[in-house]
Amino acid sequence: MTDTETTAPTSDGAAEPDDRPDLTPDELRLAIEESLRDFKEGDIVEGEVVRIDRDEVLLDIGYKSEGVIPAKELSIRNDVDPHDVVKVGDRIEALVLQKEDKEGRLILSKKRAQYERAWGRIEEIMRSGKPIKGPVIEVVKGGLILDIGLRGFLPASLVDLRRVRDLHPFVGQELEAKIIELDRNRNNVVLSRRAFLEESQSEGRRKFLESLRKGERRKGTVSSIVNFGAFVDLGGVDGLVHVSELSWKHVDHPSEVVSVGQEVEVEVLDVELERERVSLSLKATQEDPWKEFERTSRAGTVITGTVTKLVPFGAFVRVAPGIEGLVHISEISNEHVDTPESVLSVGDEVEVKVIDVDVNRRRVSLSMRQVGASGRERASEIEAEPSAEPAAEMSTAIEVPQEILDAVAAAETGPATAPTPEAATEEPAPAQAETATDAQVEDVSLEEILEDLKRREGRTG
């Protein structure tokens, strides 16, 4: 037997020669290299955890040196303790990041390997339309992060059927959601739990919607309030009460009438099965104030109201909650009114007379002019008249008859005609002429004229 021959033990314990030739140094080197795994960056390899440190994990993958997994590459969760993720002896998969870093180490990532495996599974789940399940690991701005093999983002608006204000109670819970968006390049997955819940409840919702009848009344709870109305949960299905259907009176914002959590009774106005929409009314369950007003305030009734608005053609007066009537400008006063603002102001309390009530058209005609026209208005007119002037001044304003004025003028001036030729030749009697003129003046003195006037007017004392 030569020096290079070896023996192998037989079944009876005796050694037998080994026919395999010894390897040369070069052959041995090649054999060792062939026994090592051949891989490149981006490949997923499998190995055994041989050491766990605070900031890294060593993984034996059958390479010439152990691979290093930095702590940040262990899990999709942030700030984890390596001891909570793996144990010595665990066999795990990792993705090759670098075959050799500047220190000659093989750098691996368990997290990236999970991503690669998860993407294929998630893409298949999305294609099938099935939901995906995972625990909530973090609350971030705008939503939640679910561990679905990678970080899946669940927006806050899609966490539940209704908006959830506090998301922290969901941490640690396992949720089921639908995948609604995938972007592998950006490593982005968007989920919707609301879509999953709606789909789960779709059959029940449809049966419930089909059970609703127009005109029937249902009890529910106000689930949310928006500018245009309030949503009422009827038991799994939300219906909208538009702001115009909240009350018979004018409503600026729904919060003036209802609040979240309030139990209300509503009437079903309409059901759209295809769009799964329900229109509701709160005011339909209340008595129409117009009908009540029609009963209590018939034409001719005088009531008190408050001026709410002035317009060029009149004034609107609120005469009952939710009811306003118009006082036309011609019905404001017996006097001519140029503009309503010259007589009234918003907020004034006034008495008005009901002229007409039209319930169908929701109109009330009112009048201020016709309120107590024979009483209060006449009294106000008398009070407004100026006081009488002194009697002496009134007597001087009496018109003197023209014949009396002519007689007084003739007595004071005498004959105004020129003397005839015969009179010019006669010698006048001066004394007698003067006496006759004085007598005529005395006969028609001013006192006699006034006395005569008094008798004519029937005012003698």
Coordinates of C-alpha atoms in Angstrom, one line a residue:
M1 CA 0.0 0.0 0.0
T2 CA 1.4 3.3 -1.0
D3 CA 1.7 6.4 1.2
T4 CA -1.1 8.1 -0.6
E5 CA -3.6 5.3 -0.1
T6 CA -6.0 5.3 2.8
T7 CA -8.1 2.6 4.4
A8 CA -11.7 2.6 5.3
P9 CA -13.1 0.5 8.1
T10 CA -15.0 -2.7 7.1
S11 CA -18.1 -4.2 8.6
D12 CA -16.0 -6.3 10.9
G13 CA -13.9 -3.4 11.9
A14 CA -11.0 -4.1 9.6
A15 CA -9.7 -1.2 7.5
E16 CA -10.0 -1.2 3.8
P17 CA -8.1 0.9 1.3
D18 CA -9.9 4.2 0.2
D19 CA -9.8 4.5 -3.6
R20 CA -10.3 8.4 -3.6
P21 CA -7.2 10.3 -4.4
D22 CA -5.8 13.0 -2.2
L23 CA -6.6 16.7 -3.4
T24 CA -3.8 19.0 -4.3
P25 CA -3.7 22.4 -2.7
D26 CA -5.3 24.0 -5.7
E27 CA -8.0 21.4 -5.9
L28 CA -8.7 21.8 -2.2
R29 CA -9.0 25.6 -2.7
L30 CA -11.5 25.2 -5.5
A31 CA -13.5 22.7 -3.6
I32 CA -13.8 25.1 -0.6
E33 CA -14.9 27.9 -2.9
E34 CA -17.5 25.7 -4.6
S35 CA -18.8 24.7 -1.1
L36 CA -19.4 28.4 -0.3
R37 CA -22.8 29.9 -1.4
D38 CA -22.7 32.0 -4.5
F39 CA -24.9 35.2 -4.2
K40 CA -25.0 38.8 -5.2
E41 CA -26.4 42.0 -3.7
G42 CA -30.2 42.0 -3.7
D43 CA -30.5 38.2 -3.2
I44 CA -32.3 36.7 -0.3
V45 CA -30.3 34.2 1.8
E46 CA -31.1 32.0 4.7
G47 CA -29.0 31.5 7.8
E48 CA -28.8 30.9 11.5
V49 CA -28.5 33.5 14.2
V50 CA -25.2 33.0 16.1
R51 CA -24.9 36.2 18.1
I52 CA -27.1 39.0 19.3
D53 CA -25.7 42.4 20.3
R54 CA -27.4 45.6 21.3
D55 CA -27.0 47.2 17.8
E56 CA -26.5 44.2 15.5
V57 CA -27.1 40.5 14.9
L58 CA -24.7 38.0 13.4
L59 CA -26.1 35.5 10.9
D60 CA -24.2 32.4 9.6
I61 CA -25.2 31.9 6.0
G62 CA -22.4 29.5 5.1
Y63 CA -20.2 32.3 3.8
K64 CA -16.5 32.8 4.6
S65 CA -17.7 35.2 7.3
E66 CA -20.9 35.8 9.2
G67 CA -23.3 38.3 7.9
V68 CA -24.2 41.4 9.9
I69 CA -27.7 42.6 10.3
P70 CA -27.8 46.2 11.8
A71 CA -30.5 46.7 14.4
K72 CA -32.5 49.2 12.2
E73 CA -32.7 46.4 9.5
L74 CA -34.2 43.8 11.8
S75 CA -37.8 44.9 11.8
I76 CA -40.3 47.3 10.2
R77 CA -41.1 48.6 13.8
N78 CA -39.0 51.5 15.0
D79 CA -36.7 51.4 18.0
V80 CA -36.9 47.7 18.7
D81 CA -34.6 45.6 20.9
P82 CA -32.9 42.9 18.8
H83 CA -33.5 40.3 21.6
D84 CA -37.3 40.9 21.1
V85 CA -37.0 40.1 17.4
V86 CA -34.8 37.0 17.1
K87 CA -33.1 34.4 19.4
V88 CA -29.8 32.6 19.0
G89 CA -30.4 29.5 16.9
D90 CA -33.3 31.0 14.9
R91 CA -33.2 30.4 11.2
I92 CA -34.2 33.5 9.3
E93 CA -34.1 35.1 5.8
A94 CA -32.2 38.2 5.0
L95 CA -31.5 40.3 1.9
V96 CA -28.0 41.0 0.9
L97 CA -27.3 44.8 1.0
Q98 CA -23.5 44.7 0.6
K99 CA -21.2 41.8 0.0
E100 CA -18.4 43.8 1.6
D101 CA -18.6 47.2 3.3
K102 CA -15.5 49.3 4.0
E103 CA -14.6 46.9 6.8
G104 CA -15.0 43.8 4.6
R105 CA -18.2 42.7 6.3
L106 CA -21.3 41.2 4.7
I107 CA -24.3 43.5 5.4
L108 CA -27.7 41.9 5.5
S109 CA -31.3 43.1 6.1
K110 CA -34.0 41.0 7.6
K111 CA -36.6 43.8 7.1
R112 CA -35.8 44.1 3.4
A113 CA -36.2 40.3 3.0
Q114 CA -39.6 40.6 4.6
Y115 CA -40.5 43.4 2.2
E116 CA -39.6 41.3 -0.8
R117 CA -41.6 38.3 0.4
A118 CA -44.5 40.5 1.5
W119 CA -44.8 42.5 -1.8
G120 CA -45.5 39.4 -3.8
R121 CA -48.1 38.2 -1.3
I122 CA -49.7 41.7 -1.0
E123 CA -50.0 42.1 -4.8
E124 CA -51.7 38.7 -5.1
I125 CA -54.1 39.7 -2.2
M126 CA -55.0 42.9 -4.0
R127 CA -55.6 41.2 -7.3
S128 CA -58.0 38.7 -5.6
G129 CA -59.8 41.5 -3.8
K130 CA -59.5 39.8 -0.4
P131 CA -58.8 41.7 2.8
I132 CA -55.4 41.7 4.6
K133 CA -54.9 41.4 8.4
G134 CA -52.2 42.9 10.6
P135 CA -51.6 44.4 14.0
V136 CA -51.5 48.2 14.5
I137 CA -48.0 49.1 15.5
E138 CA -47.9 52.9 15.4
V139 CA -50.0 56.1 15.3
V140 CA -48.7 58.6 12.9
K141 CA -49.9 61.9 11.6
G142 CA -53.1 61.3 9.7
G143 CA -53.6 57.6 10.5
L144 CA -52.3 54.2 11.6
I145 CA -49.4 51.9 10.6
L146 CA -50.2 48.2 10.3
D147 CA -47.6 45.4 10.2
I148 CA -48.6 43.4 7.1
G149 CA -45.1 42.2 6.3
L150 CA -44.3 45.8 5.5
R151 CA -45.6 49.1 6.8
G152 CA -49.2 49.6 5.6
F153 CA -50.8 53.0 6.0
L154 CA -54.4 53.2 7.2
P155 CA -55.7 56.9 6.9
A156 CA -57.8 58.1 9.9
S157 CA -60.8 58.8 7.6
L158 CA -60.8 55.1 6.6
V159 CA -60.4 53.5 10.0
D160 CA -64.1 53.1 10.6
L161 CA -67.5 53.8 9.0
R162 CA -67.4 57.1 10.9
R163 CA -64.6 59.5 11.6
V164 CA -62.6 58.4 14.7
R165 CA -61.0 61.3 16.6
D166 CA -58.7 59.3 19.0
L167 CA -56.7 56.6 17.2
H168 CA -54.5 55.5 20.1
P169 CA -56.9 52.8 21.5
F170 CA -56.3 50.9 18.2
V171 CA -52.6 50.3 18.9
G172 CA -52.0 46.6 19.4
Q173 CA -55.3 45.6 17.9
E174 CA -55.3 43.3 14.8
L175 CA -57.4 44.9 12.1
E176 CA -58.7 43.6 8.8
A177 CA -58.6 46.0 5.8
K178 CA -58.8 46.2 2.1
I179 CA -55.8 47.2 0.0
I180 CA -56.8 50.3 -2.1
E181 CA -53.4 51.5 -3.3
L182 CA -50.0 50.0 -4.1
D183 CA -46.7 51.7 -5.2
R184 CA -43.8 49.4 -5.0
N185 CA -41.3 52.0 -6.2
R186 CA -42.2 54.2 -3.3
N187 CA -42.7 51.2 -1.0
N188 CA -46.2 52.6 -0.3
V189 CA -49.3 50.6 0.7
V190 CA -52.6 52.3 1.5
L191 CA -55.4 50.4 3.3
S192 CA -59.1 51.0 4.1
R193 CA -60.8 49.3 7.0
R194 CA -64.0 51.3 6.1
A195 CA -64.1 49.6 2.7
F196 CA -63.8 46.2 4.4
L197 CA -66.6 47.1 6.9
E198 CA -68.8 48.5 4.2
E199 CA -68.4 45.4 2.1
S200 CA -69.0 43.1 5.1
Q201 CA -72.2 45.0 6.0
S202 CA -73.3 45.6 2.4
E203 CA -75.8 42.7 2.3
G204 CA -77.2 43.7 5.6
R205 CA -77.3 47.3 4.6
R206 CA -79.2 46.5 1.4
K207 CA -81.8 44.5 3.3
F208 CA -82.2 47.4 5.8
L209 CA -82.6 50.0 3.0
E210 CA -85.2 47.9 1.3
S211 CA -87.2 47.7 4.5
L212 CA -87.4 51.5 4.7
R213 CA -90.6 53.1 3.4
K214 CA -91.2 56.8 2.5
G215 CA -93.3 58.6 5.2
E216 CA -92.5 56.2 8.0
R217 CA -90.9 57.4 11.2
R218 CA -87.7 55.9 12.7
K219 CA -85.7 56.6 15.8
G220 CA -82.0 57.2 15.5
T221 CA -78.9 58.9 16.9
V222 CA -77.1 62.0 15.5
S223 CA -73.8 60.6 14.4
S224 CA -72.2 63.7 12.9
I225 CA -72.9 67.3 12.0
V226 CA -71.8 69.1 8.9
N227 CA -72.5 72.6 7.5
F228 CA -75.3 71.3 5.2
G229 CA -77.1 69.1 7.7
A230 CA -76.9 66.3 10.2
F231 CA -76.3 62.5 9.8
V232 CA -78.5 60.2 11.8
D233 CA -77.6 56.6 12.4
L234 CA -80.7 54.5 12.0
G235 CA -79.0 51.3 13.0
G236 CA -76.1 50.6 10.7
V237 CA -77.2 53.0 8.0
D238 CA -76.7 56.8 8.2
G239 CA -79.3 59.1 6.7
L240 CA -79.0 62.8 6.0
V241 CA -81.2 65.4 7.5
H242 CA -80.6 68.5 5.3
V243 CA -80.4 71.8 7.1
S244 CA -83.7 72.8 5.5
E245 CA -85.4 69.8 7.1
L246 CA -84.2 70.3 10.6
S247 CA -86.8 72.9 11.7
W248 CA -89.7 74.9 10.5
K249 CA -87.8 78.1 11.5
H250 CA -84.7 79.4 9.8
V251 CA -81.5 77.6 10.8
D252 CA -78.1 79.1 10.2
H253 CA -76.2 76.0 11.4
P254 CA -77.4 72.5 12.3
S255 CA -75.7 72.7 15.7
E256 CA -78.5 75.2 16.7
V257 CA -81.0 72.3 16.6
V258 CA -79.2 69.0 17.2
S259 CA -76.0 67.7 18.8
V260 CA -73.9 64.6 18.2
G261 CA -75.2 61.6 20.3
Q262 CA -78.7 63.1 20.5
E263 CA -81.6 60.6 20.0
V264 CA -84.2 61.9 17.5
E265 CA -87.2 60.8 15.7
V266 CA -87.1 61.4 11.9
E267 CA -89.3 60.8 8.9
V268 CA -88.1 59.0 5.8
L269 CA -88.3 61.3 2.8
D270 CA -86.5 59.2 0.2
V271 CA -84.4 56.0 -0.2
E272 CA -81.9 55.6 -3.1
L273 CA -81.0 51.9 -3.2
E274 CA -78.3 52.2 -5.9
R275 CA -76.4 55.0 -4.2
E276 CA -77.4 53.7 -0.7
R277 CA -78.6 57.1 0.4
V278 CA -81.4 58.0 2.8
S279 CA -83.0 61.4 3.0
L280 CA -84.6 62.2 6.4
S281 CA -86.6 65.0 7.9
L282 CA -86.8 66.1 11.5
K283 CA -89.3 68.9 11.0
A284 CA -91.8 66.6 9.4
T285 CA -92.3 65.0 12.8
Q286 CA -93.3 68.4 14.3
E287 CA -96.5 70.3 13.8
D288 CA -96.5 72.7 10.9
P289 CA -96.5 76.1 12.6
W290 CA -98.3 77.6 9.6
K291 CA -101.3 75.4 10.3
E292 CA -101.3 76.3 13.9
F293 CA -101.1 80.0 13.0
E294 CA -104.0 79.6 10.6
R295 CA -106.1 78.2 13.4
T296 CA -105.2 80.9 15.9
S297 CA -104.8 84.0 13.7
R298 CA -107.6 84.3 11.2
A299 CA -108.1 87.3 8.9
G300 CA -109.0 90.4 11.0
T301 CA -107.0 89.3 14.1
V302 CA -104.8 92.0 15.6
I303 CA -101.4 90.6 16.9
T304 CA -98.0 91.8 17.9
G305 CA -94.9 91.2 15.9
T306 CA -91.3 92.2 15.5
V307 CA -89.9 93.8 12.4
T308 CA -87.2 91.5 11.0
K309 CA -86.4 93.0 7.6
L310 CA -87.0 96.2 5.6
V311 CA -87.3 96.1 1.8
P312 CA -88.3 98.8 -0.7
F313 CA -91.8 97.5 -1.0
G314 CA -92.5 97.0 2.7
A315 CA -91.5 95.3 6.0
F316 CA -91.4 91.7 7.1
V317 CA -92.7 91.1 10.6
R318 CA -92.2 87.9 12.6
V319 CA -95.6 87.1 14.1
A320 CA -94.8 83.6 15.4
P321 CA -91.7 81.3 15.6
G322 CA -90.8 80.5 12.0
I323 CA -93.5 82.7 10.5
E324 CA -93.0 86.1 9.0
G325 CA -95.6 88.2 7.2
L326 CA -95.3 91.2 4.9
V327 CA -96.6 94.6 5.6
H328 CA -96.8 96.3 2.2
I329 CA -95.6 99.8 2.1
S330 CA -99.1 101.0 1.4
E331 CA -100.3 99.3 4.6
I332 CA -97.7 100.9 6.9
S333 CA -99.5 104.2 7.5
N334 CA -102.5 106.3 6.4
E335 CA -100.0 109.0 5.5
H336 CA -97.8 108.7 2.4
V337 CA -94.6 106.7 3.2
D338 CA -91.6 107.2 0.9
T339 CA -89.5 104.3 2.3
P340 CA -90.2 101.8 5.1
E341 CA -87.0 103.0 6.8
S342 CA -88.6 106.4 7.4
V343 CA -91.2 104.9 9.7
L344 CA -89.8 101.5 11.0
S345 CA -86.5 100.0 12.1
V346 CA -85.5 96.3 12.4
G347 CA -86.3 95.1 15.9
D348 CA -89.4 97.4 16.4
E349 CA -92.4 95.7 18.0
V350 CA -95.6 96.7 16.2
E351 CA -99.2 95.8 16.2
V352 CA -100.5 94.4 12.9
K353 CA -103.8 93.2 11.5
V354 CA -103.9 89.9 9.7
I355 CA -105.3 90.5 6.2
D356 CA -104.8 87.0 4.7
V357 CA -103.1 83.7 5.5
D358 CA -102.0 81.4 2.6
V359 CA -100.7 78.2 4.1
N360 CA -99.8 76.5 0.8
R361 CA -97.7 79.4 -0.3
R362 CA -96.4 80.1 3.2
R363 CA -97.5 83.8 3.0
V364 CA -99.1 86.2 5.5
S365 CA -100.4 89.6 4.5
L366 CA -100.4 92.1 7.3
S367 CA -101.4 95.8 7.8
M368 CA -100.4 98.4 10.3
R369 CA -102.6 101.0 8.8
Q370 CA -105.8 99.1 9.6
V371 CA -105.0 98.6 13.2
G372 CA -107.5 100.8 15.3
A373 CA -108.1 103.3 12.4
S374 CA -111.3 104.6 14.1
G375 CA -109.8 104.8 17.5
R376 CA -106.1 105.2 18.2
E377 CA -105.3 106.9 14.9
R378 CA -108.0 109.5 15.3
A379 CA -106.9 110.3 18.8
S380 CA -103.3 110.7 17.6
E381 CA -104.5 113.1 14.9
I382 CA -106.4 115.3 17.4
E383 CA -103.4 115.4 19.7
A384 CA -101.2 116.4 16.7
E385 CA -103.4 119.4 15.8
P386 CA -102.0 122.9 16.7
S387 CA -103.7 124.9 19.4
A388 CA -106.3 127.6 18.4
E389 CA -105.1 131.2 17.9
P390 CA -106.5 134.0 20.2
A391 CA -110.0 135.2 19.5
A392 CA -109.0 138.7 18.7
E393 CA -106.8 137.5 15.9
M394 CA -109.5 135.3 14.6
S395 CA -112.0 138.2 14.4
T396 CA -109.7 140.3 12.3
A397 CA -109.5 137.5 9.8
I398 CA -113.3 137.7 9.2
E399 CA -114.1 138.8 5.6
V400 CA -116.0 142.2 5.6
P401 CA -118.8 142.3 3.0
Q402 CA -118.0 144.5 0.1
E403 CA -121.0 146.8 0.4
I404 CA -120.0 147.8 3.9
L405 CA -116.5 148.6 2.8
D406 CA -117.9 150.8 0.0
A407 CA -120.2 152.7 2.3
V408 CA -117.3 153.4 4.7
A409 CA -115.1 154.7 1.9
A410 CA -117.9 157.0 0.6
A411 CA -118.5 158.4 4.0
E412 CA -114.8 159.2 4.7
T413 CA -114.1 160.8 1.3
G414 CA -117.4 162.5 0.4
P415 CA -118.5 163.0 -3.3
A416 CA -115.6 162.4 -5.6
T417 CA -117.3 163.8 -8.8
A418 CA -116.5 167.2 -10.3
P419 CA -119.1 170.1 -9.5
T420 CA -121.7 170.9 -12.2
P421 CA -121.9 174.4 -13.7
E422 CA -125.0 175.2 -11.7
A423 CA -123.4 174.3 -8.5
A424 CA -120.3 176.3 -9.3
T425 CA -122.4 179.5 -9.6
E426 CA -124.2 179.0 -6.3
E427 CA -122.6 180.1 -3.2
P428 CA -122.0 177.2 -0.9
A429 CA -123.1 177.1 2.8
P430 CA -119.9 176.0 4.5
A431 CA -121.2 175.3 8.0
Q432 CA -124.1 173.2 6.8
A433 CA -121.9 171.1 4.4
E434 CA -119.5 170.3 7.2
T435 CA -122.3 169.3 9.6
A436 CA -123.8 166.9 7.0
T437 CA -120.4 165.2 6.3
D438 CA -119.8 164.6 10.1
A439 CA -123.2 163.1 10.5
Q440 CA -122.6 160.6 7.6
V441 CA -119.3 159.5 9.2
E442 CA -120.9 159.0 12.6
D443 CA -123.7 157.0 11.0
V444 CA -121.2 154.4 9.7
S445 CA -118.6 154.3 12.5
L446 CA -116.3 151.3 12.9
E447 CA -118.1 150.1 16.0
E448 CA -121.3 149.9 14.1
I449 CA -119.7 148.0 11.3
L450 CA -118.2 145.4 13.7
E451 CA -121.5 145.1 15.5
D452 CA -123.2 144.4 12.2
L453 CA -120.7 141.7 11.4
K454 CA -121.3 140.0 14.7
R455 CA -125.0 140.0 14.1
R456 CA -124.4 138.5 10.7
E457 CA -122.3 135.7 12.2
G458 CA -124.8 135.2 15.1
R459 CA -122.1 136.0 17.6
T460 CA -123.8 138.9 19.5
G461 CA -123.3 138.6 23.2

